[in-house]
Amino acid sequence: MHTYLRISLTERCNLRCQYCMPADGADLSPRTHLLSQDEVIRLANVFVSSGVSKIRLTGGEPTIRKDIEDICVRLSSLKGLKNLAMTTNGIVLSRKLPNLKDAGLSSLNISLDTLVPAKFEFMTRRKGHDSVIQSINDAIEVGYNPVKVNCVVMRGFNDDEICDFAELTREKPINVRFIEFMPFDGNVWNVKKLVTYKEMLHIVKTRYPSLKRLQDQPTETAKNFGIEGHEGTVSFITSMTEHFCAGCNRLRLLADGNFKVCLFGPSEVGLRDPLRRGATDDELKEIISAAVKRKKASHAGMFDIAKTPNRPMVHIGG
């Protein structure tokens, strides 16, 4: 049962992260090709009425949509939706936080790959490290618990900071999520940059011998751990070395209305054009159902994924 839908609200972003966007940028869809607010809500309602109980808003960067608060209000009121989440880079999040909380946003993931401002600027090709740290602290302040911090670990870039990130969990309700580096169009993926789950786990365990596995939910993509005496937790997302396809309950709706059943699979199904041609909810459900039935049991191995055409991550949505 696929109960989790990720909706990309925009292809635009106010950062240019090297693993997400090609160095020369990504071609953006014309505005008329992107879903309007009403179309996002209509399709979300089709998914929720079919059993989706969690929606995560992604981008690009979702907070740069001017109508983000209105979208949250309308989505959070959908009957059957239990959790409305967002993944954000945190650059402009702080000033929107109170309104987003009031609008029904129930959980937050904030992306941060380094605690060193100069490295942040190198990786994102932009300034803004202090703004992200502020957003993490402000999110805790307004009551998000835990605040999830997504950290993509890359050899030779930030693998020396793994324990510094783990230390963030000592006195704050932060869940640091260490993510294996994944291949997408234009990010020059190289297996030499991949720091495996087992390596990361060994690094954390050496510093924190009390590290202990926690009980994971059946459809959980992260392997979760607690450290004795720490308020927060650490997790590992092992997409490359230990895939979790069997328990995957995720679907993806892209900003241009295309529908993906697998993050790493190149196949997409268009929902925007049938919607604009006047398709009924039942007809849209049939298109969605047929696509889900074609979903493969697992994605390809990491070397095959690296050679398979796919969109840049900024198009797909975190």
Coordinates of C-alpha atoms in Angstrom, one line a residue:
M1 CA 0.0 0.0 0.0
H2 CA 1.5 3.3 -1.1
T3 CA 0.5 5.8 1.7
Y4 CA 3.2 8.5 1.2
L5 CA 3.2 11.1 -1.5
R6 CA 6.0 13.6 -2.2
I7 CA 4.9 16.6 -4.1
S8 CA 7.4 18.9 -5.7
L9 CA 6.0 22.4 -5.7
T10 CA 8.6 24.1 -7.8
E11 CA 11.7 23.3 -9.9
R12 CA 13.3 26.6 -8.7
C13 CA 15.8 26.8 -5.9
N14 CA 17.7 29.6 -4.1
L15 CA 20.8 27.3 -3.8
R16 CA 22.9 25.5 -6.4
C17 CA 24.0 22.4 -4.5
Q18 CA 26.6 20.4 -6.5
Y19 CA 24.9 17.0 -5.9
C20 CA 21.5 18.3 -6.8
M21 CA 21.9 20.6 -9.7
P22 CA 24.3 20.5 -12.7
A23 CA 27.0 23.2 -12.6
D24 CA 25.5 25.1 -15.5
G25 CA 22.0 24.9 -14.0
A26 CA 19.0 22.9 -15.0
D27 CA 16.5 23.7 -17.7
L28 CA 13.3 24.8 -16.0
S29 CA 9.8 24.0 -17.3
P30 CA 7.8 27.0 -18.6
R31 CA 5.5 28.3 -15.9
T32 CA 2.4 27.2 -17.9
H33 CA 3.7 23.6 -17.7
L34 CA 3.8 23.6 -13.9
L35 CA 0.8 22.7 -11.6
S36 CA -1.2 25.6 -10.2
Q37 CA -2.2 25.6 -6.6
D38 CA -5.7 24.3 -7.5
E39 CA -4.2 21.5 -9.6
V40 CA -1.8 20.5 -6.7
I41 CA -4.8 20.3 -4.3
R42 CA -7.0 18.5 -6.8
L43 CA -4.3 15.8 -7.5
A44 CA -3.4 15.6 -3.8
N45 CA -7.0 14.9 -3.0
V46 CA -7.1 12.1 -5.6
F47 CA -4.1 10.5 -3.9
V48 CA -5.4 11.0 -0.3
S49 CA -8.8 9.5 -1.2
S50 CA -7.0 6.5 -2.6
G51 CA -5.2 5.9 0.7
V52 CA -2.3 8.3 0.9
S53 CA -2.0 9.5 4.6
K54 CA 1.3 11.4 4.4
I55 CA 2.3 14.2 2.1
R56 CA 5.8 15.7 1.9
L57 CA 6.3 19.0 0.1
T58 CA 9.6 19.3 -1.7
G59 CA 11.1 21.4 -4.6
G60 CA 13.4 22.7 -5.9
E61 CA 12.9 24.7 -2.7
P62 CA 9.2 24.7 -1.6
T63 CA 9.5 27.8 0.6
I64 CA 10.2 30.1 -2.4
R65 CA 6.6 29.5 -3.6
K66 CA 4.7 32.6 -2.6
D67 CA 1.5 30.6 -1.9
I68 CA 3.2 28.0 0.3
E69 CA 1.2 28.8 3.4
D70 CA -2.1 28.6 1.4
I71 CA -1.1 25.3 0.0
C72 CA -0.4 24.0 3.5
V73 CA -3.7 25.2 4.8
R74 CA -5.6 23.5 2.0
L75 CA -3.6 20.2 2.1
S76 CA -3.8 19.9 5.9
S77 CA -7.6 20.1 5.7
L78 CA -7.8 17.1 3.3
K79 CA -9.9 14.4 4.9
G80 CA -7.7 11.3 5.6
L81 CA -4.3 13.2 5.6
K82 CA -2.5 12.5 8.9
N83 CA 0.9 14.1 8.3
L84 CA 2.0 17.1 6.2
A85 CA 5.8 17.4 6.1
M86 CA 8.3 19.5 4.2
T87 CA 11.9 19.2 3.1
T88 CA 13.6 22.6 2.9
N89 CA 17.1 24.1 2.6
G90 CA 16.2 26.4 5.5
I91 CA 17.5 29.6 3.8
V92 CA 14.2 31.6 4.1
L93 CA 12.4 29.2 6.4
S94 CA 12.7 31.2 9.7
R95 CA 10.4 34.0 8.8
K96 CA 7.7 31.6 7.5
L97 CA 7.8 29.2 10.4
P98 CA 5.0 30.5 12.6
N99 CA 2.6 30.7 9.6
L100 CA 3.6 27.3 8.4
K101 CA 3.0 25.8 11.8
D102 CA -0.4 27.5 12.0
A103 CA -1.2 26.3 8.4
G104 CA -0.9 22.6 9.6
L105 CA 2.7 21.7 8.6
S106 CA 3.3 18.9 11.0
S107 CA 7.0 17.9 10.5
L108 CA 10.2 19.4 9.0
N109 CA 13.4 18.1 7.3
I110 CA 16.1 20.7 6.9
S111 CA 19.0 20.0 4.5
L112 CA 22.5 20.8 5.8
D113 CA 25.6 19.0 4.6
T114 CA 28.3 20.9 6.5
L115 CA 28.8 22.8 9.7
V116 CA 31.6 24.9 8.1
P117 CA 30.4 28.1 6.4
A118 CA 33.2 28.1 3.8
K119 CA 32.4 24.5 2.8
F120 CA 28.7 25.4 2.7
E121 CA 29.4 28.2 0.2
F122 CA 31.6 25.8 -1.9
M123 CA 28.9 23.1 -2.0
T124 CA 25.8 25.3 -2.5
R125 CA 27.6 27.9 -4.6
R126 CA 25.7 30.5 -2.4
K127 CA 26.0 32.1 1.0
G128 CA 23.4 31.3 3.8
H129 CA 24.9 28.9 6.3
D130 CA 23.9 31.1 9.3
S131 CA 20.3 31.2 8.0
V132 CA 20.1 27.4 7.9
I133 CA 21.4 27.1 11.5
Q134 CA 18.9 29.8 12.6
S135 CA 16.1 27.9 10.9
I136 CA 17.0 24.7 12.7
N137 CA 17.0 26.5 16.1
D138 CA 13.8 28.4 15.3
A139 CA 12.0 25.2 14.2
I140 CA 12.9 23.7 17.6
E141 CA 11.6 26.9 19.3
V142 CA 8.2 26.7 17.6
G143 CA 7.8 23.1 18.7
Y144 CA 8.9 20.8 15.9
N145 CA 10.1 17.6 17.6
P146 CA 12.2 16.2 16.2
V147 CA 13.7 18.6 13.7
K148 CA 15.2 16.3 11.1
V149 CA 18.5 17.4 9.6
N150 CA 19.4 15.8 6.2
C151 CA 23.1 15.4 5.6
V152 CA 24.4 13.9 2.3
V153 CA 27.8 12.4 3.2
M154 CA 30.6 12.7 0.5
R155 CA 34.1 11.4 0.8
G156 CA 36.7 14.2 0.9
F157 CA 34.1 16.8 1.5
N158 CA 32.2 16.3 4.8
D159 CA 33.0 12.8 6.0
D160 CA 35.2 14.3 8.6
E161 CA 32.2 16.1 10.1
I162 CA 30.1 13.0 10.8
C163 CA 30.7 13.1 14.6
D164 CA 30.2 16.9 14.7
F165 CA 26.7 16.3 13.3
A166 CA 26.0 13.5 15.7
E167 CA 27.0 15.9 18.5
L168 CA 24.1 18.2 17.5
T169 CA 21.7 15.6 19.0
R170 CA 23.2 15.9 22.5
E171 CA 21.0 18.6 23.9
K172 CA 18.4 19.3 21.2
P173 CA 15.5 17.2 19.7
I174 CA 17.3 16.9 16.4
N175 CA 17.3 13.7 14.2
V176 CA 20.5 13.8 12.0
R177 CA 19.9 11.7 8.9
F178 CA 23.1 10.7 7.2
I179 CA 22.4 10.0 3.5
E180 CA 24.5 7.9 1.1
F181 CA 25.5 10.0 -1.9
M182 CA 23.2 9.1 -4.8
P183 CA 23.6 9.5 -8.6
F184 CA 21.4 11.9 -10.6
D185 CA 21.9 13.7 -13.9
G186 CA 24.6 16.3 -13.8
N187 CA 26.0 15.6 -10.2
V188 CA 29.1 13.7 -11.5
W189 CA 28.4 10.8 -9.2
N190 CA 31.5 8.7 -8.5
V191 CA 31.6 5.6 -6.3
K192 CA 34.8 7.0 -4.8
K193 CA 32.7 9.8 -3.2
L194 CA 30.3 7.3 -1.6
V195 CA 30.8 6.8 2.1
T196 CA 28.8 3.6 2.9
Y197 CA 26.4 3.1 5.7
K198 CA 28.8 0.6 7.4
E199 CA 31.6 3.1 7.3
M200 CA 29.5 5.9 8.7
L201 CA 28.1 3.6 11.4
H202 CA 31.6 2.6 12.4
I203 CA 32.7 6.2 12.7
V204 CA 29.8 7.1 14.9
K205 CA 30.1 4.0 17.0
T206 CA 33.8 4.6 17.6
R207 CA 33.1 8.0 19.1
Y208 CA 29.8 7.0 20.8
P209 CA 30.1 3.4 21.9
S210 CA 26.6 3.6 23.5
L211 CA 25.0 3.9 20.0
K212 CA 22.0 1.6 19.9
R213 CA 19.5 0.6 17.2
L214 CA 16.0 1.8 17.7
Q215 CA 12.8 0.1 16.5
D216 CA 12.0 1.2 12.9
Q217 CA 8.6 1.5 11.3
P218 CA 7.9 -1.2 8.6
T219 CA 8.0 1.4 5.8
E220 CA 10.9 3.5 7.3
T221 CA 13.7 4.3 4.9
A222 CA 16.1 5.2 7.6
K223 CA 17.9 3.0 10.1
N224 CA 17.5 4.8 13.4
F225 CA 19.8 4.9 16.4
G226 CA 20.0 6.5 19.8
I227 CA 23.0 7.6 21.7
E228 CA 22.9 7.3 25.5
G229 CA 22.3 10.7 27.2
H230 CA 21.4 12.4 23.9
E231 CA 18.0 14.1 23.5
G232 CA 18.1 13.6 19.7
T233 CA 18.8 10.6 17.5
V234 CA 20.9 9.7 14.4
S235 CA 19.7 7.8 11.3
F236 CA 21.3 6.4 8.2
I237 CA 19.6 6.3 4.7
T238 CA 21.2 3.5 2.8
S239 CA 19.8 3.9 -0.7
M240 CA 23.0 2.7 -2.4
T241 CA 24.4 -0.2 -0.3
E242 CA 21.2 -1.6 1.4
H243 CA 18.1 -0.6 -0.5
F244 CA 14.8 -0.6 1.2
C245 CA 12.6 -1.2 -1.9
A246 CA 10.5 -4.0 -0.3
G247 CA 9.1 -1.6 2.3
C248 CA 9.0 1.5 0.1
N249 CA 5.5 3.1 0.2
R250 CA 6.5 6.3 -1.6
L251 CA 5.1 8.0 -4.7
R252 CA 6.3 11.2 -6.3
L253 CA 4.3 14.0 -8.0
L254 CA 6.7 16.4 -9.9
A255 CA 6.1 20.1 -10.3
D256 CA 5.2 19.7 -13.9
G257 CA 2.5 17.1 -13.0
N258 CA 4.5 14.0 -14.0
F259 CA 4.2 11.1 -11.6
K260 CA 7.1 8.8 -10.6
V261 CA 6.7 5.6 -8.7
C262 CA 10.5 5.3 -8.0
L263 CA 13.1 8.0 -7.3
F264 CA 15.7 6.1 -9.3
G265 CA 13.5 4.9 -12.1
P266 CA 13.4 7.0 -15.3
S267 CA 9.8 6.3 -16.1
E268 CA 7.2 9.0 -15.6
V269 CA 3.5 9.2 -16.2
G270 CA 1.8 12.6 -17.0
L271 CA -1.2 13.6 -14.9
R272 CA -1.3 17.3 -15.8
D273 CA -2.6 17.0 -19.3
P274 CA -5.4 14.5 -18.5
L275 CA -6.3 16.8 -15.6
R276 CA -6.5 19.9 -17.9
R277 CA -8.5 17.9 -20.5
G278 CA -11.2 17.4 -17.9
A279 CA -10.4 13.9 -16.6
T280 CA -12.6 12.8 -13.7
D281 CA -11.1 11.7 -10.3
D282 CA -11.8 8.1 -11.2
E283 CA -10.0 8.4 -14.5
L284 CA -7.0 10.0 -12.8
K285 CA -7.0 7.1 -10.2
E286 CA -6.9 4.6 -13.1
I287 CA -3.8 6.3 -14.6
I288 CA -2.1 6.3 -11.2
S289 CA -3.1 2.7 -10.4
A290 CA -1.7 1.4 -13.7
A291 CA 1.6 3.2 -13.1
V292 CA 1.9 1.8 -9.5
K293 CA 1.2 -1.7 -10.8
R294 CA 4.2 -1.4 -13.2
K295 CA 6.5 -0.4 -10.3
K296 CA 9.5 -2.8 -10.2
A297 CA 10.3 -4.8 -7.1
S298 CA 13.5 -2.9 -6.6
H299 CA 15.6 -0.3 -8.3
A300 CA 18.8 -1.1 -10.3
G301 CA 22.2 -1.4 -8.6
M302 CA 24.1 1.8 -8.0
F303 CA 26.4 1.4 -11.0
D304 CA 23.4 0.9 -13.3
I305 CA 21.6 3.8 -11.7
A306 CA 24.6 6.0 -12.5
K307 CA 24.3 5.1 -16.2
T308 CA 20.5 5.4 -16.4
P309 CA 19.1 8.7 -17.8
N310 CA 17.1 10.5 -15.0
R311 CA 16.2 14.0 -14.1
P312 CA 18.5 16.2 -12.0
M313 CA 17.4 16.0 -8.3
V314 CA 16.2 19.6 -8.4
H315 CA 13.5 18.5 -10.9
I316 CA 12.5 15.4 -9.0
G317 CA 12.3 16.8 -5.5
G318 CA 14.4 15.5 -2.5

